[in-house]
Amino acid sequence: ALDLATAEGLKTHVNAHYRAAQLQDHLGPDVTLHLEQPEILDTGGGLKAALPTMNGDPVATLNSDAVWVGPNPLNILQAAWRPHMDCLLLLVPIERTTGYTRAGNFAIQADGALRRNEAGQVYTGAQLIRRQAVLSHPKRIFSLNEIWDACLRTGGLYGVTYAGEWADVGTPQGISQAEQMLDAANV
């Protein structure tokens, strides 16, 4: 995720809680570290807390427990972004996932709008999201799913399909499977 953001010349922000000092030492001075202390703020709360130090609208987010093989997901999102969107999620068909063991998340309609659907595509952890969609959320600790649900209700949630492959590295098995996927892509 860091390499993908750097390739696009984006300023990188990282939320941290566990071993934050060790993470800061590893990341170095070019990455802005946001400490979630004393409690973890979840995906939405962490982004909300970081937004005052970030520029741009929409902002891009990449999950750190994901690997993409193929085009830079940020390029795909930027090319598909339209002014009427509040949030644009990068999705992948479940058959192009590695290490992912759950159901799908969303179905993309003909106009790109999303609806929740377990038989649909999988959210890859990459998105563009309007600042106001996050800042207007009333809670301090919350999941981005709450924002997506609000955008579903107002018609502002959209998706685009990723042309490459994607791996979920949120489990030890997913890590080894992602390494195999990367090895195969580098052949």
Short mmCIF file of C-alpha atoms in Angstrom, two decimals:
data_model
loop_
_atom_site.label_atom_id
_atom_site.label_comp_id
_atom_site.label_asym_id
_atom_site.label_seq_id
_atom_site.Cartn_x
_atom_site.Cartn_y
_atom_site.Cartn_z
CA ALA A 1 0.00 0.00 0.00
CA LEU A 2 2.84 2.39 0.82
CA ASP A 3 4.53 1.69 -2.51
CA LEU A 4 1.29 2.28 -4.40
CA ALA A 5 0.71 5.66 -2.72
CA THR A 6 4.34 6.68 -3.23
CA ALA A 7 4.13 5.76 -6.92
CA GLU A 8 1.29 8.28 -7.23
CA GLY A 9 3.18 10.98 -5.33
CA LEU A 10 0.64 10.96 -2.51
CA LYS A 11 1.40 12.05 1.04
CA THR A 12 1.00 8.96 3.21
CA HIS A 13 -0.78 8.82 6.56
CA VAL A 14 -0.86 5.70 8.75
CA ASN A 15 -3.07 5.00 11.76
CA ALA A 16 -1.36 3.06 14.52
CA HIS A 17 -2.13 1.72 17.96
CA TYR A 18 -0.13 -1.40 18.78
CA ARG A 19 3.65 -0.86 18.72
CA ALA A 20 3.22 2.59 17.25
CA ALA A 21 6.78 3.72 18.09
CA GLN A 22 8.23 0.67 16.34
CA LEU A 23 6.03 1.34 13.34
CA GLN A 24 7.11 5.00 13.20
CA ASP A 25 10.77 3.97 13.28
CA HIS A 26 10.14 1.58 10.38
CA LEU A 27 8.12 4.04 8.29
CA GLY A 28 10.44 7.00 8.73
CA PRO A 29 9.80 10.74 8.58
CA ASP A 30 8.00 10.83 5.21
CA VAL A 31 4.91 9.11 6.65
CA THR A 32 2.56 10.92 9.02
CA LEU A 33 1.65 8.60 11.88
CA HIS A 34 -1.67 9.07 13.68
CA LEU A 35 -1.81 7.45 17.09
CA GLU A 36 -5.10 5.91 18.11
CA GLN A 37 -4.74 6.25 21.88
CA PRO A 38 -6.09 5.24 24.33
CA GLU A 39 -8.63 3.33 22.22
CA ILE A 40 -8.69 2.09 18.65
CA LEU A 41 -10.95 4.31 16.53
CA ASP A 42 -11.92 1.70 13.90
CA THR A 43 -11.70 2.41 10.17
CA GLY A 44 -14.05 5.37 10.05
CA GLY A 45 -12.97 6.99 13.31
CA GLY A 46 -9.31 6.65 12.39
CA LEU A 47 -9.88 8.38 9.06
CA LYS A 48 -11.99 11.08 10.69
CA ALA A 49 -9.23 11.83 13.22
CA ALA A 50 -6.59 12.01 10.46
CA LEU A 51 -8.55 14.19 8.00
CA PRO A 52 -7.57 17.58 9.47
CA THR A 53 -3.95 16.88 8.47
CA MET A 54 -4.81 15.61 5.00
CA ASN A 55 -5.32 17.51 1.76
CA GLY A 56 -7.63 16.86 -1.15
CA ASP A 57 -11.19 15.83 -1.73
CA PRO A 58 -11.87 13.01 -2.20
CA VAL A 59 -9.18 11.29 -0.15
CA ALA A 60 -7.79 7.85 -0.99
CA THR A 61 -7.53 5.04 1.53
CA LEU A 62 -5.73 1.71 1.21
CA ASN A 63 -5.95 -1.08 3.75
CA SER A 64 -2.58 -2.32 4.94
CA ASP A 65 -3.73 -5.97 5.00
CA ALA A 66 -4.25 -6.23 1.25
CA VAL A 67 -2.06 -6.90 -1.79
CA TRP A 68 -2.96 -5.95 -5.35
CA VAL A 69 -1.32 -7.54 -8.40
CA GLY A 70 -2.01 -5.61 -11.59
CA PRO A 71 -2.63 -1.95 -12.24
CA ASN A 72 -2.23 0.51 -9.39
CA PRO A 73 -5.65 0.56 -7.67
CA LEU A 74 -5.35 4.31 -7.09
CA ASN A 75 -5.15 4.87 -10.87
CA ILE A 76 -8.30 2.79 -11.40
CA LEU A 77 -10.19 4.74 -8.74
CA GLN A 78 -9.03 8.15 -9.99
CA ALA A 79 -10.05 7.32 -13.56
CA ALA A 80 -13.52 6.17 -12.47
CA TRP A 81 -14.26 9.03 -10.03
CA ARG A 82 -17.15 11.32 -10.96
CA PRO A 83 -18.32 14.51 -9.18
CA HIS A 84 -21.68 13.03 -8.10
CA MET A 85 -20.00 10.25 -6.06
CA ASP A 86 -19.56 10.35 -2.30
CA CYS A 87 -17.57 7.15 -2.13
CA LEU A 88 -16.02 4.90 -4.77
CA LEU A 89 -14.94 1.40 -3.73
CA LEU A 90 -12.55 -0.83 -5.64
CA LEU A 91 -14.02 -4.33 -5.91
CA VAL A 92 -12.81 -7.63 -7.30
CA PRO A 93 -14.76 -10.76 -8.30
CA ILE A 94 -14.40 -13.43 -5.64
CA GLU A 95 -12.72 -15.82 -8.10
CA ARG A 96 -9.79 -13.35 -8.36
CA THR A 97 -9.19 -13.23 -4.61
CA THR A 98 -6.49 -15.02 -2.64
CA GLY A 99 -6.73 -15.75 1.07
CA TYR A 100 -10.28 -14.43 1.27
CA THR A 101 -12.72 -16.82 2.98
CA ARG A 102 -15.94 -14.83 3.41
CA ALA A 103 -18.86 -13.95 1.16
CA GLY A 104 -18.91 -11.09 -1.31
CA ASN A 105 -19.83 -7.56 -0.29
CA PHE A 106 -21.43 -5.59 -3.12
CA ALA A 107 -23.04 -5.90 -6.52
CA ILE A 108 -22.33 -3.19 -9.08
CA GLN A 109 -25.37 -1.94 -10.95
CA ALA A 110 -25.28 -0.76 -14.58
CA ASP A 111 -24.62 2.88 -13.56
CA GLY A 112 -21.84 1.87 -11.15
CA ALA A 113 -23.98 2.33 -8.04
CA LEU A 114 -23.59 -0.36 -5.41
CA ARG A 115 -25.95 -2.47 -3.40
CA ARG A 116 -25.08 -4.91 -0.63
CA ASN A 117 -24.97 -8.47 -1.98
CA GLU A 118 -23.17 -11.48 -0.50
CA ALA A 119 -23.03 -13.08 -3.96
CA GLY A 120 -21.36 -9.95 -5.31
CA GLN A 121 -17.81 -8.73 -5.52
CA VAL A 122 -15.34 -8.24 -2.68
CA TYR A 123 -14.18 -4.86 -1.35
CA THR A 124 -10.40 -4.73 -1.82
CA GLY A 125 -9.57 -2.16 0.82
CA ALA A 126 -9.05 0.66 -1.70
CA GLN A 127 -11.42 3.61 -2.00
CA LEU A 128 -11.90 7.29 -2.71
CA ILE A 129 -14.18 9.01 -0.21
CA ARG A 130 -15.41 12.57 0.21
CA ARG A 131 -14.16 14.31 3.32
CA GLN A 132 -17.64 15.50 4.26
CA ALA A 133 -19.03 11.96 4.23
CA VAL A 134 -16.55 11.14 7.00
CA LEU A 135 -16.52 14.42 8.91
CA SER A 136 -20.32 14.57 9.17
CA HIS A 137 -20.50 11.21 10.97
CA PRO A 138 -21.58 11.92 14.56
CA LYS A 139 -19.48 9.27 16.31
CA ARG A 140 -15.79 9.31 17.23
CA ILE A 141 -15.33 5.52 16.96
CA PHE A 142 -17.02 3.87 13.97
CA SER A 143 -16.56 1.63 10.95
CA LEU A 144 -16.46 2.89 7.39
CA ASN A 145 -19.35 0.48 6.83
CA GLU A 146 -21.57 3.03 8.58
CA ILE A 147 -20.58 5.68 6.03
CA TRP A 148 -21.10 3.26 3.16
CA ASP A 149 -24.58 2.44 4.46
CA ALA A 150 -25.40 6.16 4.66
CA CYS A 151 -24.11 6.62 1.10
CA LEU A 152 -26.23 3.67 -0.02
CA ARG A 153 -29.31 5.41 1.36
CA THR A 154 -28.51 8.68 -0.43
CA GLY A 155 -27.35 7.07 -3.68
CA GLY A 156 -23.71 8.16 -3.32
CA LEU A 157 -21.97 4.77 -3.05
CA TYR A 158 -20.31 3.52 -6.23
CA GLY A 159 -17.90 0.81 -7.24
CA VAL A 160 -15.47 -0.13 -9.95
CA THR A 161 -14.05 -3.57 -10.70
CA TYR A 162 -10.32 -4.13 -10.36
CA ALA A 163 -8.73 -5.75 -13.41
CA GLY A 164 -6.00 -7.55 -11.47
CA GLU A 165 -5.84 -9.99 -8.61
CA TRP A 166 -6.16 -9.26 -4.91
CA ALA A 167 -5.08 -10.96 -1.71
CA ASP A 168 -6.36 -10.61 1.83
CA VAL A 169 -3.35 -10.84 4.15
CA GLY A 170 -5.29 -10.43 7.38
CA THR A 171 -4.52 -14.00 8.49
CA PRO A 172 -1.31 -16.08 8.65
CA GLN A 173 -2.66 -18.33 5.85
CA GLY A 174 -3.46 -15.26 3.76
CA ILE A 175 0.11 -14.03 4.11
CA SER A 176 1.63 -17.20 2.67
CA GLN A 177 -0.99 -17.34 -0.09
CA ALA A 178 -0.28 -13.68 -0.98
CA GLU A 179 3.45 -14.41 -1.13
CA GLN A 180 2.72 -17.26 -3.58
CA MET A 181 0.51 -14.95 -5.64
CA LEU A 182 3.28 -12.34 -5.77
CA ASP A 183 5.89 -14.97 -6.70
CA ALA A 184 3.68 -16.18 -9.57
CA ALA A 185 3.15 -12.60 -10.78
CA ASN A 186 6.90 -11.98 -10.85
CA VAL A 187 7.65 -15.02 -13.02
#
